[in-house]
Structure formats: structure tokens, C-alpha cells
Amino acid sequence: MRRVSIFGATGSIGQSTIDLIARTPEAYDVVALTGGRNIARLADDAVRLGAELAVTAHDELLDDLRAALVGTGTEAAAGESALIEAAVRPADWVMSAIVGAAGLRPGLKALEQGGTLALANKESLVTAGPLLMEVARAHGATVLPVDSEHSAIFQALVGEDMSAVERIIITASGGAFRDWPLADLERATVKEASRHPNWAMGQRITIDSASMFNKALEIIETHEFFGIAPERIEVLVHPESLVHALVGFRDGALMAHLGVSDMRHAIGYALNWPAREALPVGRLDLAGIGQLNFRHPDEARYPALRLAREVMARGGLSGAVFNAAKEATLDGFIAGRIGFTGMAGVVEAVLERIGSNEGLIDANMTLDNIRAADHVARSLADEEMRERAA
């Protein structure tokens, strides 16, 4: 029986992971589930799976969680210290699906236990890729990608030599505004940005898809995880969202990973790796689909892609700055403090302002320094938004 924990259990990735585990509960011993404000869901899943510990990230909700778990045998805890306690409890396999920079520290602590970390938290690699991979190596831990694009790359590379890889291509749906006239983007609303053309996701990731900031993070993630040079990473807009990534080799061959848009595929691959087990996902009918379309992204429409390449060229803690500024401006857009097209401008301004502070950007990659860069970037993003609104 494998001991597993799920960080971010109440989100879409966490729920898909629970769906897979709950199909064969006898195969798993669930150590910990962590979540946010959805206490009812967190408690219900903890009881259903017989979890040892359930943690909410919000201290003020501890009493609610305790009340929901009375008499169940599942411990209740809350706050950052409780998340770390969950991370250090021995587990063979841990899903890291906490959204944003908040997922970094629990993921690092889980790696220190020497098991397998299934990484759905792309921000961990963006903000601290070298640190995360070094911790994994130092403790004999394994990191498996769960983002659909990076799982696809990982699968296409099985049995291959990285020295034979010429390029990696990740695909993007193009988001809510992929076919809008450029002139109309400035007036795009939060409601419009929150409607994905292909599938239903959480609001924040859907808006990040519309701006392609999510793909910008994934470019950096590809560089950090696979160690491939930034200039060899390409992005294609693929409206059907069926080809998740392609790997090009020096002999001219392209290995493509295709599949339905169901995160249970990437999750299930990581859960069962190195084996392939049957998964409850749809099968593609290529004849029924008929055709697949691809086009180069317009960087005037998606300036986040250019910013990602500048971040990789700068290195150091610029990934932490980029991610923090992105998260802060997304909050600002949702709150009505800045327009859709203004987000990239604020992030670029923060990068330029911090770029002149080499002592911060080039500081050693420690958790404390990453947090410091994150704090400064959020403060500057807030200042930029105030100035632009004045």
C-alpha cells in the first residue's frame, strides 16, 4: 500500500487526483489532504479516503474544520506551520497542487523526505527551479511533471538521450481572446477573460490562459525541468488543444503527445509511473476530429511570452520577481484596478525596476531570498498599479 498526500486537494488538480485514488482505495494509505476555504469538500474527502490529517491554509477556519471532522479519526490543523507538518509526514508520493508561490515551501519539505513529488505547481520551478531540483538530488527524491505540457514532454523523452533533442514545442489554446481584434483587448472584462474557449477551469488560470502568462511560466518551467536552452523552446497556438507538446530531434523527427484534454491523464501517468495503467479518460477519434491547426503566437497579443525569455536570460531570482508581479497584477485585474492589457506592462515595469538591483536579483537562491524578492515585486506591482490609476 502506497502512502500518498495531496497538497491543494480541493482544487481541480487535487480533485482529479482524488478521483483516481478513490477508484482503488485499497491501494493507497492517504496521509494528508490540504485545502483552502472549501472546508466541506476538504472534510468530506478526508473522511472518504480515511486521511490521517486534513489541513486548511486559513487559521480562522480551523474550528470549522475540526467541527466537520469530529469523531472521524482524522486530525484537523490550519495555517502555514500545519502545511509544513503535513509535508514532513512520510509519504511515498505527494501531489503538489497548491496554487501560486505558496506551494514552494511545502513542496521542498516533501522532497526532503526522499519520496516522489508530482509537481502541478509550476510556480515552484519558475521561482526556484535550481533550488528545487538540487533538494531533490540531495535527498534522492523524484520530481515528476504534472502540467499536461511537461508530462507530454517527459513521456516523449522516455528512452531518449537529451543530447539528441533539437527543440521542444509546447502548445497553447490561445485563451479567450485568441481571435479578438488586438484593438479590442484593452476593453476586455474579467468576465470575458474568465471564459475559456475549450474547457472550464478556475478563474485565475483561465485569465492567465487569456493573457498567456500561464504559457510564459511554462516556457520557464520547460527550461528548468529539462535543462534545455531557452532559444530551443518554442510555442505554438493550437486551438484544438489535443497535441500537448512535441519534441524535435536532431534527425528531424518530431515526437508528439496527443490526448483528450483531461488532467487525469498526466496525473495518472505520474501516479503510476514508471508503469502505464488503464485510466478513465476519453480516447481520441482522429478521423472524427478531421484536422489539427497550429499557428505562431503573436507577441503583440501575448507580450508575456517575450517577458519570459527576458527572465530566462537574466536568471537569478528574476523568475521569483516575474511570478510575484504576475500574481499581483492578476489580483489587480480581477479587482478592477487595472485593465487586461495593462497587466503585462506592470510586470515589465517591475522587472525593469528590480533589474537595476543586482544585489536582489543575483542573491543566492535560498528560500529567504526568494521570499524577499517575491515581497519586493508585489510591493512594486501594487505601486505601479496605483500610479497608473492616478
XYZ file of C-alpha atoms in Angstrom:
390
model
C 0.000 0.000 0.000
C 1.431 3.373 -1.030
C 1.345 6.331 1.321
C 0.176 9.451 -0.512
C -0.529 13.090 0.312
C -2.334 15.710 -1.761
C -1.482 19.391 -1.337
C -4.235 21.510 -2.861
C -6.811 18.742 -2.593
C -9.853 20.991 -3.068
C -8.705 22.480 -6.388
C -9.254 20.976 -9.822
C -5.947 19.054 -9.897
C -6.457 17.811 -6.361
C -9.986 16.683 -7.134
C -8.854 14.812 -10.242
C -6.155 13.120 -8.160
C -8.727 12.118 -5.551
C -10.973 10.759 -8.306
C -8.201 8.402 -9.422
C -7.213 7.322 -5.913
C -10.808 6.757 -4.863
C -11.273 4.219 -7.666
C -8.831 1.829 -5.963
C -8.745 2.997 -2.335
C -7.294 -0.292 -1.149
C -4.045 0.569 -2.945
C -3.427 3.797 -1.020
C -2.910 4.977 2.515
C -3.779 8.682 2.472
C -1.533 10.621 4.819
C -2.649 14.234 4.405
C -5.008 16.398 2.397
C -4.630 20.179 2.353
C -7.003 22.784 1.017
C -8.200 26.352 1.233
C -11.627 27.693 2.130
C -13.794 24.829 0.907
C -13.967 23.152 4.296
C -16.925 20.912 3.450
C -15.139 19.408 0.449
C -11.856 19.019 2.335
C -13.556 17.269 5.251
C -15.703 15.043 3.044
C -12.713 13.861 1.031
C -10.587 13.338 4.133
C -13.275 11.110 5.651
C -13.965 9.276 2.382
C -10.279 8.461 1.899
C -9.506 7.877 5.573
C -6.817 10.588 5.646
C -4.698 10.871 8.768
C -4.589 14.674 8.596
C -6.618 17.452 6.965
C -5.179 20.970 6.780
C -6.745 24.265 5.756
C -4.359 27.057 4.840
C -6.542 29.542 6.736
C -6.112 29.701 10.513
C -9.534 31.256 11.036
C -11.233 28.176 9.560
C -9.677 25.674 11.966
C -12.756 25.479 14.193
C -14.962 24.797 11.165
C -12.650 22.010 10.017
C -12.480 20.492 13.477
C -16.268 20.534 13.732
C -16.597 18.808 10.357
C -14.172 16.064 11.426
C -15.452 15.358 14.936
C -15.485 11.612 15.581
C -13.902 10.685 12.240
C -10.375 9.898 13.410
C -8.880 12.482 11.013
C -6.778 15.201 12.625
C -7.530 18.834 11.782
C -4.935 21.608 11.525
C -4.553 25.045 9.940
C -2.005 27.571 8.763
C 1.447 27.511 7.214
C 3.033 25.536 10.052
C 0.393 22.846 9.611
C 1.110 22.682 5.868
C 4.756 22.062 6.687
C 3.775 19.394 9.222
C 1.763 17.675 6.501
C 4.735 17.903 4.127
C 7.192 16.250 6.507
C 4.940 13.297 7.290
C 6.457 10.316 5.450
C 4.756 9.607 2.128
C 5.810 7.682 -0.956
C 4.059 10.061 -3.365
C 2.964 13.659 -2.917
C 0.824 15.744 -5.253
C 1.920 19.394 -5.191
C -1.091 21.332 -6.472
C -1.228 24.375 -4.195
C -1.716 27.369 -6.474
C 0.961 30.032 -6.695
C 4.180 30.705 -4.814
C 2.559 29.347 -1.637
C 3.216 25.827 -2.942
C 7.008 26.147 -2.921
C 7.881 25.576 0.738
C 5.616 22.531 1.277
C 6.987 21.026 -1.942
C 10.577 21.500 -0.795
C 9.813 19.935 2.579
C 8.164 16.968 0.884
C 11.252 16.460 -1.302
C 13.423 16.365 1.808
C 11.591 13.176 2.799
C 13.016 11.430 -0.288
C 9.810 10.314 -1.994
C 8.186 11.275 -5.293
C 6.790 14.778 -5.829
C 4.186 15.034 -8.577
C 4.566 18.707 -9.473
C 1.481 20.548 -10.688
C 2.652 23.796 -9.089
C 4.534 25.414 -11.987
C 5.432 28.408 -9.825
C 7.858 26.237 -7.836
C 10.077 25.735 -10.878
C 9.647 29.301 -12.084
C 10.623 30.866 -8.762
C 13.138 28.307 -7.545
C 13.886 25.715 -10.203
C 17.579 25.182 -9.392
C 16.865 25.028 -5.660
C 14.017 22.553 -6.056
C 15.969 20.217 -8.324
C 19.033 20.371 -6.059
C 16.941 19.461 -2.993
C 15.509 16.518 -4.950
C 19.008 15.315 -5.893
C 20.371 15.778 -2.377
C 17.613 13.658 -0.828
C 17.258 11.037 -3.541
C 13.758 12.254 -4.355
C 11.983 12.138 -7.722
C 10.157 15.040 -9.353
C 7.529 14.151 -11.944
C 5.806 16.850 -14.032
C 2.020 17.052 -13.945
C 1.372 20.090 -16.137
C -0.070 18.488 -19.271
C 2.619 20.006 -21.497
C 5.522 18.899 -19.333
C 4.083 15.459 -18.733
C 3.814 15.170 -22.523
C 7.470 16.190 -22.958
C 8.529 13.776 -20.234
C 6.669 10.928 -21.925
C 8.079 11.775 -25.363
C 11.589 11.611 -23.902
C 11.288 8.135 -22.383
C 14.245 6.110 -23.641
C 15.725 9.107 -25.453
C 19.038 10.884 -24.979
C 18.635 14.608 -24.200
C 21.749 15.310 -26.250
C 19.752 14.290 -29.344
C 16.988 16.837 -28.626
C 16.995 19.783 -31.001
C 13.902 21.630 -29.788
C 10.845 21.356 -27.598
C 7.481 22.741 -28.680
C 4.709 23.396 -26.180
C 1.229 24.218 -27.346
C -1.290 26.778 -26.146
C -5.004 27.071 -26.717
C -4.663 30.834 -27.188
C -7.229 31.531 -24.499
C -10.392 33.567 -24.532
C -9.097 36.312 -26.829
C -7.104 34.369 -29.395
C -9.368 35.582 -32.242
C -10.225 39.047 -30.929
C -9.007 42.111 -32.825
C -5.968 43.476 -30.998
C -7.640 46.864 -30.612
C -10.441 45.298 -28.555
C -8.216 43.721 -25.911
C -7.878 46.914 -23.914
C -11.583 46.854 -23.046
C -11.721 43.117 -22.208
C -13.559 42.448 -18.951
C -12.841 39.988 -16.166
C -15.978 38.071 -17.095
C -14.873 37.759 -20.721
C -11.339 36.737 -19.743
C -12.770 34.068 -17.431
C -14.464 32.133 -20.257
C -12.117 29.608 -21.828
C -12.988 28.581 -25.403
C -12.214 24.885 -24.835
C -12.916 23.907 -21.227
C -13.913 25.046 -17.738
C -11.099 25.878 -15.300
C -10.640 28.097 -12.266
C -10.860 31.849 -12.820
C -7.194 32.666 -12.253
C -5.773 30.014 -14.591
C -8.387 30.917 -17.229
C -7.348 34.573 -17.170
C -3.693 33.522 -17.250
C -4.550 31.481 -20.330
C -6.152 34.515 -21.993
C -3.041 36.630 -21.343
C -0.782 33.614 -21.945
C 1.051 34.308 -18.705
C 0.471 30.630 -17.935
C 2.394 29.704 -21.081
C 5.130 32.154 -20.167
C 5.524 30.318 -16.860
C 5.555 27.013 -18.730
C 8.393 28.153 -21.005
C 10.485 28.850 -17.912
C 9.331 25.566 -16.381
C 10.460 23.684 -19.511
C 13.886 25.288 -19.284
C 14.275 24.479 -15.584
C 12.919 20.929 -15.636
C 14.553 19.629 -18.800
C 17.666 21.810 -18.847
C 17.123 22.842 -22.452
C 18.374 26.206 -23.696
C 15.666 28.895 -23.865
C 16.191 29.511 -27.595
C 15.290 25.870 -28.274
C 11.857 26.170 -26.650
C 9.010 27.091 -28.983
C 5.315 27.855 -28.508
C 2.530 27.164 -30.991
C -1.111 28.172 -30.695
C -3.155 25.007 -31.202
C -6.896 25.762 -30.855
C -7.983 22.115 -30.612
C -5.736 21.529 -27.544
C -5.165 17.873 -28.438
C -1.413 17.948 -29.111
C 0.096 18.859 -25.750
C 3.778 19.038 -26.704
C 6.262 17.906 -29.319
C 9.931 17.018 -29.034
C 12.143 17.563 -32.081
C 15.302 15.518 -32.512
C 18.475 16.204 -34.463
C 17.480 13.694 -37.151
C 14.448 15.839 -37.973
C 11.888 13.615 -36.240
C 9.104 15.096 -34.119
C 7.590 13.043 -31.298
C 4.120 14.381 -30.445
C 1.963 13.580 -27.443
C -1.774 13.672 -28.210
C -4.693 13.098 -25.903
C -8.029 14.444 -24.785
C -7.959 17.485 -22.526
C -8.298 15.648 -19.233
C -5.780 16.272 -16.462
C -6.338 12.752 -15.142
C -4.034 11.565 -17.923
C -0.988 13.493 -16.678
C -1.915 12.855 -13.046
C -2.441 9.155 -13.662
C 0.858 8.876 -15.507
C 2.671 10.411 -12.528
C 0.691 8.313 -10.052
C 1.513 5.021 -11.798
C 4.988 5.850 -13.179
C 7.003 4.068 -14.451
C 4.089 1.781 -15.343
C 1.165 2.708 -17.569
C -2.182 1.713 -16.106
C -5.700 1.999 -17.503
C -7.178 5.456 -16.946
C -10.806 6.663 -17.157
C -10.126 9.224 -19.887
C -11.610 9.554 -23.354
C -9.932 8.168 -26.447
C -9.273 10.349 -29.495
C -11.187 9.764 -32.715
C -8.766 11.292 -35.183
C -10.996 10.694 -38.188
C -13.819 12.417 -36.359
C -11.581 15.348 -35.472
C -10.521 15.632 -39.096
C -7.810 18.258 -38.796
C -5.458 19.932 -36.357
C -4.444 23.574 -36.623
C -1.307 25.389 -35.493
C -0.075 28.951 -35.715
C 2.701 31.059 -34.275
C 1.671 33.238 -31.329
C 1.547 36.975 -31.918
C 3.746 38.519 -29.218
C 1.907 41.839 -29.608
C -1.153 39.947 -28.383
C 0.823 37.903 -25.846
C 3.716 40.061 -24.521
C 4.109 37.672 -21.572
C 5.998 35.284 -23.882
C 8.660 37.898 -24.580
C 8.935 38.691 -20.876
C 9.512 35.014 -20.070
C 12.509 34.919 -22.412
C 13.918 38.058 -20.808
C 13.519 36.427 -17.395
C 15.418 33.321 -18.517
C 18.189 35.481 -19.997
C 18.505 37.419 -16.720
C 18.411 34.360 -14.447
C 18.933 34.559 -10.706
C 15.810 35.459 -8.764
C 14.114 37.128 -11.732
C 11.735 34.158 -12.014
C 10.509 34.829 -8.483
C 10.054 38.508 -9.355
C 8.201 37.659 -12.568
C 5.825 35.251 -10.866
C 5.094 37.564 -7.925
C 4.444 40.552 -10.171
C 2.199 38.405 -12.362
C 0.177 37.196 -9.372
C -0.182 40.739 -8.007
C -1.322 42.217 -11.318
C -3.778 39.364 -11.831
C -5.262 40.252 -8.445
C -5.388 43.853 -9.636
C -7.199 42.959 -12.864
C -9.776 40.852 -11.028
C -10.311 43.713 -8.546
C -10.767 46.243 -11.355
C -7.569 48.167 -10.579
C -6.012 47.656 -13.996
C -7.112 46.707 -17.498
C -6.374 43.416 -19.232
C -3.613 44.774 -21.457
C -2.133 46.715 -18.550
C -1.047 43.571 -16.727
C 1.942 42.849 -18.928
C 3.015 46.493 -18.728
C 3.064 46.408 -14.947
C 5.020 43.134 -14.864
C 7.549 44.535 -17.345
C 7.931 47.711 -15.278
C 8.568 45.677 -12.127
C 11.195 43.587 -13.912
C 12.912 46.742 -15.168
C 12.889 48.390 -11.739
C 14.223 45.336 -9.932
C 16.635 44.553 -12.748
C 18.708 47.521 -11.688
C 19.067 45.994 -8.210
C 21.645 43.320 -8.948
C 22.076 42.588 -5.244
C 18.496 41.338 -5.083
C 18.296 39.557 -8.440
C 21.680 37.871 -8.101
C 21.329 36.919 -4.441
C 21.837 33.246 -3.555
C 18.778 31.133 -4.289
C 17.593 30.457 -0.758
C 14.021 30.313 0.458
C 14.501 33.552 2.418
C 15.897 35.392 -0.601
C 13.120 34.082 -2.841
C 10.558 35.344 -0.333
C 12.303 38.722 -0.193
C 12.242 39.049 -3.993
C 8.590 37.982 -4.001
C 7.706 40.637 -1.397
C 9.533 43.451 -3.201
C 7.973 42.507 -6.548
C 4.438 42.500 -5.137
C 5.000 45.869 -3.483
C 6.330 47.381 -6.701
C 3.459 45.933 -8.723
C 0.992 47.491 -6.287
C 2.813 50.810 -6.564
C 2.781 50.638 -10.371
C -0.959 49.950 -10.429
C -1.657 52.858 -8.073
C 0.392 55.214 -10.228
C -1.329 54.103 -13.436
C -4.763 54.540 -11.872
C -3.972 58.051 -10.618
